PDB file of C-alpha atoms and ligand atoms in Angstrom:
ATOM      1  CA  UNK A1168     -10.241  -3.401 -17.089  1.00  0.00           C
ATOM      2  CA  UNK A1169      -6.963  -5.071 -19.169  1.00  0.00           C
ATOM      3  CA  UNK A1170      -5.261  -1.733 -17.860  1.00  0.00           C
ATOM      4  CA  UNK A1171      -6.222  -2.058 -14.358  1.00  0.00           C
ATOM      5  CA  UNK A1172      -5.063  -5.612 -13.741  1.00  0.00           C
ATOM      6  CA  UNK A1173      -1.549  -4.556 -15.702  1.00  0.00           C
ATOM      7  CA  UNK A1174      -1.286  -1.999 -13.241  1.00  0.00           C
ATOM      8  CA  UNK A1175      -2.121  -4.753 -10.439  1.00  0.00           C
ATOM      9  CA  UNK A1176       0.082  -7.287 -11.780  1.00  0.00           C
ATOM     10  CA  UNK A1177       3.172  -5.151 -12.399  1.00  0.00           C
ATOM     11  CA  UNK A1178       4.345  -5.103  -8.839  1.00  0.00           C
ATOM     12  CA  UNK A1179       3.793  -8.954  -7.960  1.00  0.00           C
ATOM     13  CA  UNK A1180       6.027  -8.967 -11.162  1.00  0.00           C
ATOM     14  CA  UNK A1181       8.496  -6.974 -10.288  1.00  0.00           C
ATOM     15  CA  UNK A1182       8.645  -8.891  -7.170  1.00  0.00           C
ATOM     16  CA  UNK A1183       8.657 -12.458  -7.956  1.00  0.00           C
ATOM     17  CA  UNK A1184      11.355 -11.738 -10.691  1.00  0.00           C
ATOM     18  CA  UNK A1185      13.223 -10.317  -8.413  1.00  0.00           C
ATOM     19  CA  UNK A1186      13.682 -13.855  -6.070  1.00  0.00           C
ATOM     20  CA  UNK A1187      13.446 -16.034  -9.123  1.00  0.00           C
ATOM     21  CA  UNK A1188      16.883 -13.800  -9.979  1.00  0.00           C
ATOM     22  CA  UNK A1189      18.082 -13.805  -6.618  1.00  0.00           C
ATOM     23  CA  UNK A1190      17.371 -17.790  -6.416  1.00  0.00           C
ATOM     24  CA  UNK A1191      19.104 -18.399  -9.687  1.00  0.00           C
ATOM     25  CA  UNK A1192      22.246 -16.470  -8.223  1.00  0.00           C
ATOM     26  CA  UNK A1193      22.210 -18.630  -5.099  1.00  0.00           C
ATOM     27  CA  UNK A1194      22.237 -21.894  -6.655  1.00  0.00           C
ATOM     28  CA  UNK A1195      24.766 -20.953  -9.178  1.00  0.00           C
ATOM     29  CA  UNK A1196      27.341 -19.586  -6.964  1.00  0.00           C
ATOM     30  CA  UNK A1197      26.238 -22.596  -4.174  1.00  0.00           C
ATOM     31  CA  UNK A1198      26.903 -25.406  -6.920  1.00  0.00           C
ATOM     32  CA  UNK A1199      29.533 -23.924  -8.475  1.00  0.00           C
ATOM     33  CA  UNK A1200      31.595 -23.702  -5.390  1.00  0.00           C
ATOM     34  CA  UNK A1201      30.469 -26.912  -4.915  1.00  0.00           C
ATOM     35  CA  UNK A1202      31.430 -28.676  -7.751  1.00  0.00           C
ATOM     36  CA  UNK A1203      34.481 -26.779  -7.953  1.00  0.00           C
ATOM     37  CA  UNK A1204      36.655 -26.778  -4.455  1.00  0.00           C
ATOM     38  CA  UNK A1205      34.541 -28.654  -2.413  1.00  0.00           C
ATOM     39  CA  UNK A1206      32.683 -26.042   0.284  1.00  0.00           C
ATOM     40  CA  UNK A1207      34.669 -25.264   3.501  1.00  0.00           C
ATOM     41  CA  UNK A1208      32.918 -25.464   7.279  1.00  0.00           C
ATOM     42  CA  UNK A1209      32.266 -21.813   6.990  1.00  0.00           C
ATOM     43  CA  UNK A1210      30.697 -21.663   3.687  1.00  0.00           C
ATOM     44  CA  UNK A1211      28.654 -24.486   4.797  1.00  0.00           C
ATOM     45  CA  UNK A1212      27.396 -22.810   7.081  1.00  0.00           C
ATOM     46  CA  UNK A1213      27.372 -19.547   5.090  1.00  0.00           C
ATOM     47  CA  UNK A1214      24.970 -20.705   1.834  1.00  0.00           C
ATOM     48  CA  UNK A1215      22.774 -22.413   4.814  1.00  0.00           C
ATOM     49  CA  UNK A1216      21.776 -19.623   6.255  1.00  0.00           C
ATOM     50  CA  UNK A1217      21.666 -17.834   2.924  1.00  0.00           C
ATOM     51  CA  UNK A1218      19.254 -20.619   1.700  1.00  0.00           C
ATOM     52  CA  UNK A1219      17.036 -20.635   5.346  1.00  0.00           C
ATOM     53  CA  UNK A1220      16.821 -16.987   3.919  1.00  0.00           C
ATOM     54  CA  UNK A1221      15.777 -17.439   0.579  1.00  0.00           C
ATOM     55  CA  UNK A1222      13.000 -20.206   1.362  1.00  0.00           C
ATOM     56  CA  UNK A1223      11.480 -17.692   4.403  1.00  0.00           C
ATOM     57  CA  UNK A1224      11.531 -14.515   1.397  1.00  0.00           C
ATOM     58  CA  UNK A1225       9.599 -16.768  -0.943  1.00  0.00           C
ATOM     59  CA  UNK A1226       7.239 -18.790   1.335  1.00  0.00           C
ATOM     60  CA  UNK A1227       6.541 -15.530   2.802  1.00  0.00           C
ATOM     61  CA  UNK A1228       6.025 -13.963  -0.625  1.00  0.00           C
ATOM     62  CA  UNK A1229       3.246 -16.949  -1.378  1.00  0.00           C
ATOM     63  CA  UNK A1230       1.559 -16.152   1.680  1.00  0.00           C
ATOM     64  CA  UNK A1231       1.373 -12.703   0.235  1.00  0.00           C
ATOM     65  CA  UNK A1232       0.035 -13.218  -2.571  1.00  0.00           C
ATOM     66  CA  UNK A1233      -2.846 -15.859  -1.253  1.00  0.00           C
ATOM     67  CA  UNK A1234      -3.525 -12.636   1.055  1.00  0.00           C
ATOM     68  CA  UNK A1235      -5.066 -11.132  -1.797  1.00  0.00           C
ATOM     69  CA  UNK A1236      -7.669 -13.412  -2.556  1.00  0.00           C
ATOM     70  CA  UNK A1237      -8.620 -15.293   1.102  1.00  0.00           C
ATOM     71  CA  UNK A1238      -8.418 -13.667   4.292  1.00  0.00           C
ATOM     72  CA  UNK A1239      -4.670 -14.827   6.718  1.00  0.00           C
ATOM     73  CA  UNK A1240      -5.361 -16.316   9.578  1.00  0.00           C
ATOM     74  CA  UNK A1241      -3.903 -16.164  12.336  1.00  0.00           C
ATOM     75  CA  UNK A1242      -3.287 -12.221  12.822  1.00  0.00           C
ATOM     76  CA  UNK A1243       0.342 -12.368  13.330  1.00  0.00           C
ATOM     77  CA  UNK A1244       0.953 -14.176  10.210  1.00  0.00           C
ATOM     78  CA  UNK A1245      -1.199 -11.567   8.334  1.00  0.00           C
ATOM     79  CA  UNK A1246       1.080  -8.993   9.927  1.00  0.00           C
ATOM     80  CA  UNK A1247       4.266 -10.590   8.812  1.00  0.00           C
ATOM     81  CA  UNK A1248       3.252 -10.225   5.541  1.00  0.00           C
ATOM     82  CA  UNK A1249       1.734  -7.206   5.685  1.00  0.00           C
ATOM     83  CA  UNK A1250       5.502  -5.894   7.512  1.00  0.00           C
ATOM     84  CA  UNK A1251       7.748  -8.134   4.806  1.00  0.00           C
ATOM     85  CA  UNK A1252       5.595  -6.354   1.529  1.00  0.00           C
ATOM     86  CA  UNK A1253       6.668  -2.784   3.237  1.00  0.00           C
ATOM     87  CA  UNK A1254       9.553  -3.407   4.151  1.00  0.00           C
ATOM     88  CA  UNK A1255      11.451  -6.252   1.936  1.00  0.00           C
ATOM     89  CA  UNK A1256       8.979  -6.709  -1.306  1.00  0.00           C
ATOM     90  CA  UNK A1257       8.449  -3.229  -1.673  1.00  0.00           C
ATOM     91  CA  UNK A1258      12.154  -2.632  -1.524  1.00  0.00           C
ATOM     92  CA  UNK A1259      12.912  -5.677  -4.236  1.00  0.00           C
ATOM     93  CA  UNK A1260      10.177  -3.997  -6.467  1.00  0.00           C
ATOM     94  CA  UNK A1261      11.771  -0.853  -6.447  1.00  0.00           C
ATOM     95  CA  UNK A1262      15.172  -2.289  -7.093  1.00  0.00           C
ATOM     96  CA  UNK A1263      14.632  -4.208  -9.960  1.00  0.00           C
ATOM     97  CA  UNK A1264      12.281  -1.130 -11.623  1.00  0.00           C
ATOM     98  CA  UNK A1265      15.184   1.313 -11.223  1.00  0.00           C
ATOM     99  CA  UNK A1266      16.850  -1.461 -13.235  1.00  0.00           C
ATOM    100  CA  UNK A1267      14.606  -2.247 -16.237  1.00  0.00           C
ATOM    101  CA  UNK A1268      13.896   1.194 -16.495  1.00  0.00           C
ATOM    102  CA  UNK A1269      10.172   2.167 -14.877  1.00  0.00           C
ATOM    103  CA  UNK A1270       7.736   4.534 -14.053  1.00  0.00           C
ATOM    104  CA  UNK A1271       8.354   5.559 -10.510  1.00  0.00           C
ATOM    105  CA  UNK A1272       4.509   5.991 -10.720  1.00  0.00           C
ATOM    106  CA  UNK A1273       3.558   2.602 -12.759  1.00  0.00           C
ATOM    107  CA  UNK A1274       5.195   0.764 -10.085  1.00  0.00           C
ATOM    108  CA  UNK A1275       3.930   2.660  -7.169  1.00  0.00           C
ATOM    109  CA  UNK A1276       0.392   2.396  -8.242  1.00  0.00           C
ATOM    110  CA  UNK A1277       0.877  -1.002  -8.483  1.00  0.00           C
ATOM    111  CA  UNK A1278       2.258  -1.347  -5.587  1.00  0.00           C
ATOM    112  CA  UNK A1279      -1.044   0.307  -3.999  1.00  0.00           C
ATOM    113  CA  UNK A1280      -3.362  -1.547  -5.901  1.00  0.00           C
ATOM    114  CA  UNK A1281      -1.849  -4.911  -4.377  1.00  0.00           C
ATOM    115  CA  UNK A1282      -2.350  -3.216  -1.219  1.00  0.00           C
ATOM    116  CA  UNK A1283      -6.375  -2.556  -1.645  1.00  0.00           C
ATOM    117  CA  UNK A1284      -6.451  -6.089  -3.273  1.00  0.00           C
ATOM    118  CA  UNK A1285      -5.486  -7.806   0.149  1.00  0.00           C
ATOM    119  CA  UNK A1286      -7.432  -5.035   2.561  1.00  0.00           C
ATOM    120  CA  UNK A1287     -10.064  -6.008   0.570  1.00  0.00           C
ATOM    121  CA  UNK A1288      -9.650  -9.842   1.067  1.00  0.00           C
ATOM    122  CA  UNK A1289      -9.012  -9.162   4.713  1.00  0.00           C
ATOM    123  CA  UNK A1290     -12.470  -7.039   5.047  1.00  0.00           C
ATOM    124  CA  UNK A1291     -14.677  -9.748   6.606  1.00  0.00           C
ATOM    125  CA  UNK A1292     -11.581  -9.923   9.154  1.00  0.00           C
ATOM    126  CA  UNK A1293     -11.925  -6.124   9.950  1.00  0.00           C
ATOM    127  CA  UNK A1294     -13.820  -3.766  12.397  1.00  0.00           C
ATOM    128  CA  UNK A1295     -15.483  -1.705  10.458  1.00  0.00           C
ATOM    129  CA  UNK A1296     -17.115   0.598  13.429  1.00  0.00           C
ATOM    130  CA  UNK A1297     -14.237   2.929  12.927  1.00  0.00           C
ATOM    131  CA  UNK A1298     -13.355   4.548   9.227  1.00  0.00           C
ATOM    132  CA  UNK A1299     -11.397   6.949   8.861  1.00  0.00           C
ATOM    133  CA  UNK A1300     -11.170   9.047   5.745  1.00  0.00           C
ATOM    134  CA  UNK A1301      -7.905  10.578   5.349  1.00  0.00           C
ATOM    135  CA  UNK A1302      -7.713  13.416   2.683  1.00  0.00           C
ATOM    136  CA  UNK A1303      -4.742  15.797   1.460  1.00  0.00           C
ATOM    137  CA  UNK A1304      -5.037  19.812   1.941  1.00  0.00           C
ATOM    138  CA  UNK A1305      -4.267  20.293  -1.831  1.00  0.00           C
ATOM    139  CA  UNK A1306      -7.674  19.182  -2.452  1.00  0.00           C
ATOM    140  CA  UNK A1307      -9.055  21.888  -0.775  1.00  0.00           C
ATOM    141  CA  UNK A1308      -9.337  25.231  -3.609  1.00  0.00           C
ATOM    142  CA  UNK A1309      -7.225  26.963  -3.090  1.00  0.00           C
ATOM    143  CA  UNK A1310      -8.789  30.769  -2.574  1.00  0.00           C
ATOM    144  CA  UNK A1311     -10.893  28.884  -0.490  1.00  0.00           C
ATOM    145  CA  UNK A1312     -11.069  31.318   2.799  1.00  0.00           C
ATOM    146  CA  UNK A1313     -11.302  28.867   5.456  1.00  0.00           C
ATOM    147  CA  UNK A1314      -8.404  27.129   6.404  1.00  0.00           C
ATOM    148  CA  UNK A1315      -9.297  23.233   6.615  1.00  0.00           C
ATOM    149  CA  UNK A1316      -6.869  21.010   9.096  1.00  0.00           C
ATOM    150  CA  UNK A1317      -7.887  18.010  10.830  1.00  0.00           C
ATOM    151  CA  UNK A1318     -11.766  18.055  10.753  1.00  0.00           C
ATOM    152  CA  UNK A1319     -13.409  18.968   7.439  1.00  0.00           C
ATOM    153  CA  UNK A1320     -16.772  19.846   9.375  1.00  0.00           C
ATOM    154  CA  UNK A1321     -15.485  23.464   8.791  1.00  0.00           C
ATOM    155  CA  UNK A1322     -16.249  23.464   5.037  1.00  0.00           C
ATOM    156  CA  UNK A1323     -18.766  25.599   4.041  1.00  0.00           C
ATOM    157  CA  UNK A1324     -20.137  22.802   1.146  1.00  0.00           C
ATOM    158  CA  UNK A1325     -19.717  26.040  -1.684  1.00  0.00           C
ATOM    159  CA  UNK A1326     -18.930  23.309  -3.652  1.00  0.00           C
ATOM    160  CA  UNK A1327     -15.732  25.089  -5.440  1.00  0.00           C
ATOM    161  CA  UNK A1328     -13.758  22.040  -4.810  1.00  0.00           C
ATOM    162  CA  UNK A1329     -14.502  18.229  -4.235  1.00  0.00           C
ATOM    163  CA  UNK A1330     -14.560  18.362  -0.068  1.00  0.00           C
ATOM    164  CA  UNK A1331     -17.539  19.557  -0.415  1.00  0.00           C
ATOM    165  CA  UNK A1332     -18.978  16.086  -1.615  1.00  0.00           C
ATOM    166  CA  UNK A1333     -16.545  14.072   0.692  1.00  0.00           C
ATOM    167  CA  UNK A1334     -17.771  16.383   3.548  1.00  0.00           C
ATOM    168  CA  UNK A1335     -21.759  14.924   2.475  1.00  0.00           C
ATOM    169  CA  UNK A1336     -20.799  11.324   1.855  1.00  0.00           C
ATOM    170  CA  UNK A1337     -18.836  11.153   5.473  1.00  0.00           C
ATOM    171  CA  UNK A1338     -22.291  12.813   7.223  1.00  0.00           C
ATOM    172  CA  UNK A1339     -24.035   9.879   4.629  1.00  0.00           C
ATOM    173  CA  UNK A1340     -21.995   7.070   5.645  1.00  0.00           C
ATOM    174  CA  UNK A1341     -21.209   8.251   8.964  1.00  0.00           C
ATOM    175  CA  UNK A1342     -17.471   8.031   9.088  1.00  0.00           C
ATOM    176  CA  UNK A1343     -14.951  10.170  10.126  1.00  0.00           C
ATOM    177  CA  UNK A1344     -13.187  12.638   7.336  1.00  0.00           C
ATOM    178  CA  UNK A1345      -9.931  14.457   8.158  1.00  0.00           C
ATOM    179  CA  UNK A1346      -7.345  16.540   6.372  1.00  0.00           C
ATOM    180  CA  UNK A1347      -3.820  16.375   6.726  1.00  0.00           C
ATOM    181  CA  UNK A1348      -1.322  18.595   5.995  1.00  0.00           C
ATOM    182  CA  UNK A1349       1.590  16.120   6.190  1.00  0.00           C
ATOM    183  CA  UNK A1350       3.070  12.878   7.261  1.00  0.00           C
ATOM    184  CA  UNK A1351       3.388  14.290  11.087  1.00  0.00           C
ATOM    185  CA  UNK A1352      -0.443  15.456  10.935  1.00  0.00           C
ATOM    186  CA  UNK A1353      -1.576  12.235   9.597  1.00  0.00           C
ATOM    187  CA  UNK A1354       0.221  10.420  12.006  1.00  0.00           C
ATOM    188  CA  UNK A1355      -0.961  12.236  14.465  1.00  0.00           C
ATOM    189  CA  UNK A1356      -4.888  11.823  13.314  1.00  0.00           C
ATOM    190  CA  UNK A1357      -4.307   7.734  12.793  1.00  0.00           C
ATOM    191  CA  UNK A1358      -3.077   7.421  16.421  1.00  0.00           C
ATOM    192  CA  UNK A1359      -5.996  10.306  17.964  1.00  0.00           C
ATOM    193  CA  UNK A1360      -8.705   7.991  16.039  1.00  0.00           C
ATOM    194  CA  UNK A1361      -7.262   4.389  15.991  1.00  0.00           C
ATOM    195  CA  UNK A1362      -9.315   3.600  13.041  1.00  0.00           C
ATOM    196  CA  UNK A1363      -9.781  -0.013  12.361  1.00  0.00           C
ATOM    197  CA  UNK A1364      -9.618   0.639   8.667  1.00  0.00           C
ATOM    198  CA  UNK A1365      -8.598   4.004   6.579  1.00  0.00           C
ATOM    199  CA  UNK A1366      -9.312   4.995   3.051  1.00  0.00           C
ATOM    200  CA  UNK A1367      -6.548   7.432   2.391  1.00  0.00           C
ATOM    201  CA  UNK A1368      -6.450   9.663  -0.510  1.00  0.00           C
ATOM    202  CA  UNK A1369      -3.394  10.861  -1.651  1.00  0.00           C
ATOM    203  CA  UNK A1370      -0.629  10.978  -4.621  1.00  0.00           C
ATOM    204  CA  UNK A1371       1.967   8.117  -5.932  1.00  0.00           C
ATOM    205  CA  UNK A1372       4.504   9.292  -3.698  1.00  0.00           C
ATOM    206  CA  UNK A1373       2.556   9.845  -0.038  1.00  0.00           C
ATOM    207  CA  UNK A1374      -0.150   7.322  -0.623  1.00  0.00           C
ATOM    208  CA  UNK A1375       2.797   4.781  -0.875  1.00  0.00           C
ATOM    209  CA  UNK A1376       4.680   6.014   2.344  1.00  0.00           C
ATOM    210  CA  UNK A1377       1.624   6.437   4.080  1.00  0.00           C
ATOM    211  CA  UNK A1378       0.694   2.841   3.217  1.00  0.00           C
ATOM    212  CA  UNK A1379       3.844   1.606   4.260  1.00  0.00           C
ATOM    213  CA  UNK A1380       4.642   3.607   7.753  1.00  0.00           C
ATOM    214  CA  UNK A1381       0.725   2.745   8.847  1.00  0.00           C
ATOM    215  CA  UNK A1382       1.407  -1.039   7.843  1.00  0.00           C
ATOM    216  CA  UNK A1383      -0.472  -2.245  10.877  1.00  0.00           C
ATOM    217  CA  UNK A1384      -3.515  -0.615   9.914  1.00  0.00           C
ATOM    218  CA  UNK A1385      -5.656  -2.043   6.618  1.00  0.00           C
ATOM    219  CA  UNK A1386      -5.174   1.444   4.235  1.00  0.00           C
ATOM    220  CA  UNK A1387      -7.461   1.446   1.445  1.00  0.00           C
ATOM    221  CA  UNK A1388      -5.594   3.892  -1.004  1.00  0.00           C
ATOM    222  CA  UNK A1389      -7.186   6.207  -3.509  1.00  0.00           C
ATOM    223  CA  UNK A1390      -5.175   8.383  -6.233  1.00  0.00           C
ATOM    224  CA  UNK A1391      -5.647  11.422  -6.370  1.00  0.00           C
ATOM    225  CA  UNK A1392      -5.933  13.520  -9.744  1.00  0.00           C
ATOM    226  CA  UNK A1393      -3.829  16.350 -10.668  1.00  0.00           C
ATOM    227  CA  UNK A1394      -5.332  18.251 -13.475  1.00  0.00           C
ATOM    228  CA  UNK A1395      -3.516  21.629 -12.293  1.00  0.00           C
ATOM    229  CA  UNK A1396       0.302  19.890 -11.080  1.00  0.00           C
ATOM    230  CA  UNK A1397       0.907  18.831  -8.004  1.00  0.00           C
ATOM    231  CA  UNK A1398       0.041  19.603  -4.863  1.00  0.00           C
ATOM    232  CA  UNK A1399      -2.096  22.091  -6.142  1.00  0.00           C
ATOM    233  CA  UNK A1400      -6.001  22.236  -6.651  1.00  0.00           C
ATOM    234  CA  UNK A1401      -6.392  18.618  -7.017  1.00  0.00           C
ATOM    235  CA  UNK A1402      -9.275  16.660  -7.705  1.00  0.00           C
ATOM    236  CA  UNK A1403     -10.529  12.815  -6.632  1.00  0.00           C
ATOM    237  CA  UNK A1404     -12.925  10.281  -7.753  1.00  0.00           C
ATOM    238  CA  UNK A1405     -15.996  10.229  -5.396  1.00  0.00           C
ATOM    239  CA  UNK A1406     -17.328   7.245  -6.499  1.00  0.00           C
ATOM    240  CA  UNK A1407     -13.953   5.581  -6.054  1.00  0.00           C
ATOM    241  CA  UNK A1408     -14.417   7.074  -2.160  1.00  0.00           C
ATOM    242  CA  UNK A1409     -17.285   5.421  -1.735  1.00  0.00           C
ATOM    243  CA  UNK A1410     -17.054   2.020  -3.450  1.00  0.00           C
ATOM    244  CA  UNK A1411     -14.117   1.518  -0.860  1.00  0.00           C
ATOM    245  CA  UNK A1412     -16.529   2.854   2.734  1.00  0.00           C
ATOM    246  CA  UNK A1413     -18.992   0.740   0.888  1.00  0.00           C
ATOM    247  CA  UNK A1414     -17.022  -2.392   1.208  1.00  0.00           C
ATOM    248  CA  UNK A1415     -16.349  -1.786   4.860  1.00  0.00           C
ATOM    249  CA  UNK A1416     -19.196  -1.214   5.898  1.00  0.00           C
TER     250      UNK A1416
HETATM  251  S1  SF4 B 825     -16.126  23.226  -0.797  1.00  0.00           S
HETATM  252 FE1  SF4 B 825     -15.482  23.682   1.311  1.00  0.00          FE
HETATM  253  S2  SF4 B 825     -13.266  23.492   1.316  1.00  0.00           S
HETATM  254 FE2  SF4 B 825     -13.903  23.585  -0.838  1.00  0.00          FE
HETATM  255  S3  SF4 B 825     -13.715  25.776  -1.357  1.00  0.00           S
HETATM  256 FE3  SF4 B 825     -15.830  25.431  -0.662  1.00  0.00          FE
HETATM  257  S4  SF4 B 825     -15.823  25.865   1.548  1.00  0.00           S
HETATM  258 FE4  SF4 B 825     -13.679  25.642   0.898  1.00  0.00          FE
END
């Protein structure tokens, strides 16, 4: 439990150090120039619209973080959050854990964890008609004989490798289950199925683009486990799988 919510907390960390820094370097340089020359017209107008800036980033950044613990209302509000922690939190995380030195992966799965903490939040908001279960090929064995793409009604349940079980739950639970072979492919099966909510499975590195380039659609992510390397013969918590269709349904 302790290690779960470090991994939660690590990114809103990462983040909120990140503007406390970048505040602290505004006001320093603003009252410094200040106190010093006086400030022209133009860097009037300059540390204005630097400081318009800096009060959207962090108000925006609250918002985010109340989004994972009470559902945003109204939608486009939700969205501008949802489009700011892809696109300008995720990139101030990133930054400032190249520069202290962390784990690509310790961040990411942070990063992802935030993520299910506010699609969770937002569930009683969400249309949950439409699941989709989006899984990667490498956790199909790989001597299986049938080649699985898109719908994973093809396996043959021999039980050599965990589709099989995600193949039972999705009849179970009645939701849609689809492989993809890549960022085009799962593109591709998002916009053929317009989910209203998807539980992705995937590594560090393609859960977190995948959760970023669908940022309009609530992503549930799930790691996946790599006992054999990557992209090869990998494994996945069922349970995990269905805790998350559980909750939206
Ligand atoms: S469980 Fe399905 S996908 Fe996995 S090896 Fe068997 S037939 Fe192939």
């Amino acid at each position: 439990m302790k290690e779960y919510y470090l991994s939660v907390i690590k990114f809103p960390l990462l983040v909120s150090s990140s503007l406390f820094i970048l505040a602290i370097a505004f006001f320093g340089t603003a009252l410094g120039s200040y106190f010093r020359l006086g400030l022209s017209l133009t860097e009037t107008v300059v540390y204005t619209m630097l400081f318009i800036l800096l009060v959207i980033l962090v108000s925006s950044w609250i918002l985010t973080l109340l989004a994972t613990h009470h559902p945003i209302r109204p939608k486009w509000m939700l969205n501008f959050s949802k489009w700011m922690l892809a696109f300008v939190y995720y990139y101030l995380a990133r930054a400032l854990g190249s520069i202290t030195l962390q784990k690509k992966e310790s961040w990411q799965e942070s990063f992802l964890n935030f993520n299910n903490e506010i699609v969770l939040s937002q569930a009683r908001d969400i249309s949950h008609k439409n699941i989709l279960l989006l899984l990667p090929h490498c956790l199909q064995n790989s001597e299986c004989k049938i080649r699985i793409t898109g719908d994973i009604n093809e396996c043959a349940l021999c039980g050599k490798c965990d589709i099989a079980e995600i193949k039972k739950m999705a009849h179970k639970y009645n939701v849609k289950a689809a492989v993809a072979t890549g960022g085009s492919l799962a593109r591709k099966l998002i916009k053929d199925h317009a989910p209203n909510v998807i539980v992705a499975v995937a590594c560090h590195r393609d859960l977190t683009d995948g959760v970023r380039d669908a940022w309009k659609v609530p992503v549930y992510g799930v790691l996946n486990e790599r006992p054999n390397g990557p992209c090869f013969d990998t494994t996945v918590s069922i349970k995990t799988i269905e805790f998350a269709i559980k909750k939206f349904q």
